[in-house]
Coordinates of C-alpha atoms in Angstrom, one line a residue:
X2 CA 163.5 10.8 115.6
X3 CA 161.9 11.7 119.3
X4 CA 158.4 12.4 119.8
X5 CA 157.7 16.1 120.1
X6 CA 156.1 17.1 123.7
X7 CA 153.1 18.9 123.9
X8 CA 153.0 22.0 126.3
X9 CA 150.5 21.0 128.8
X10 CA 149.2 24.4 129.8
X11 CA 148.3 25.3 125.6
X12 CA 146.6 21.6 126.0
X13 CA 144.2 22.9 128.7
X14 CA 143.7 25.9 127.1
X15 CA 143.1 24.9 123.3
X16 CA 140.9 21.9 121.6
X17 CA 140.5 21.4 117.9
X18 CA 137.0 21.2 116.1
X19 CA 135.7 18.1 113.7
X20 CA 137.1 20.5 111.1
X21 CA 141.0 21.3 112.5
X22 CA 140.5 24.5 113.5
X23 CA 141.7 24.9 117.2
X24 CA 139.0 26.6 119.6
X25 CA 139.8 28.2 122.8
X26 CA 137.8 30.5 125.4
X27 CA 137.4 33.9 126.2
X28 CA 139.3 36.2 128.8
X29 CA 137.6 38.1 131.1
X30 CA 135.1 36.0 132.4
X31 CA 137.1 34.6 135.9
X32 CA 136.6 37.6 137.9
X33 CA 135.0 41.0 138.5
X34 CA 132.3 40.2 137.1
X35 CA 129.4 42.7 139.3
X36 CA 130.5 45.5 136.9
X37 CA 130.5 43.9 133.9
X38 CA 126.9 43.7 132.2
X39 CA 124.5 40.4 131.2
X40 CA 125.0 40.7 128.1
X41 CA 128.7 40.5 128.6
X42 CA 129.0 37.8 130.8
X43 CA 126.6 35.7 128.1
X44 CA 129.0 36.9 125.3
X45 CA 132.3 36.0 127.4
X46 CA 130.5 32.3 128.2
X47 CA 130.4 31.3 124.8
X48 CA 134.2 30.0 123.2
X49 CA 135.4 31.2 119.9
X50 CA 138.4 30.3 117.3
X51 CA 141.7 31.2 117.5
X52 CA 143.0 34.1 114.8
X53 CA 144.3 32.6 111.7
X54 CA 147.7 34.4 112.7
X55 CA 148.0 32.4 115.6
X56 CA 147.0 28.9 114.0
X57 CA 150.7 27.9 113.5
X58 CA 152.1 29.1 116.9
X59 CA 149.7 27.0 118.8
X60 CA 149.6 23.5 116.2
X61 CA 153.8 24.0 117.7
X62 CA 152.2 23.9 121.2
X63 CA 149.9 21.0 120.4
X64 CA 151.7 18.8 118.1
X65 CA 149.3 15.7 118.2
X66 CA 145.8 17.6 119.2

């Protein structure tokens, strides 16, 4: 049985936690950012978890994370 490749660009974009949940970062936060507000931006900064909807899509991406 052949390994199973891991889609480079979900690598990038994903990383798991201690715990196995899979972290990732928030849009919005590359690019007009002058009308956007501080409290926004500071918001945006921080990374969050992925929806539990979306957990077994992206373990497929990132077989060995």
């Amino acid at each position: 049985m052949p390994k199973i490749k891991t889609k480079r660009g979900a690598a990038k974009r994903f990383s798991m936690t201690g715990t196995g949940k899979i972290r990732r970062r928030r849009a919005n936060h590359s690019h007009i950012l002058t009308s956007k507000d501080r409290k926004r931006k500071r918001r945006l900064r921080t990374g969050t978890l992925i929806h539990s909807t979306d957990k077994k899509n992206v373990r497929k991406l990132i077989p060995y994370a």
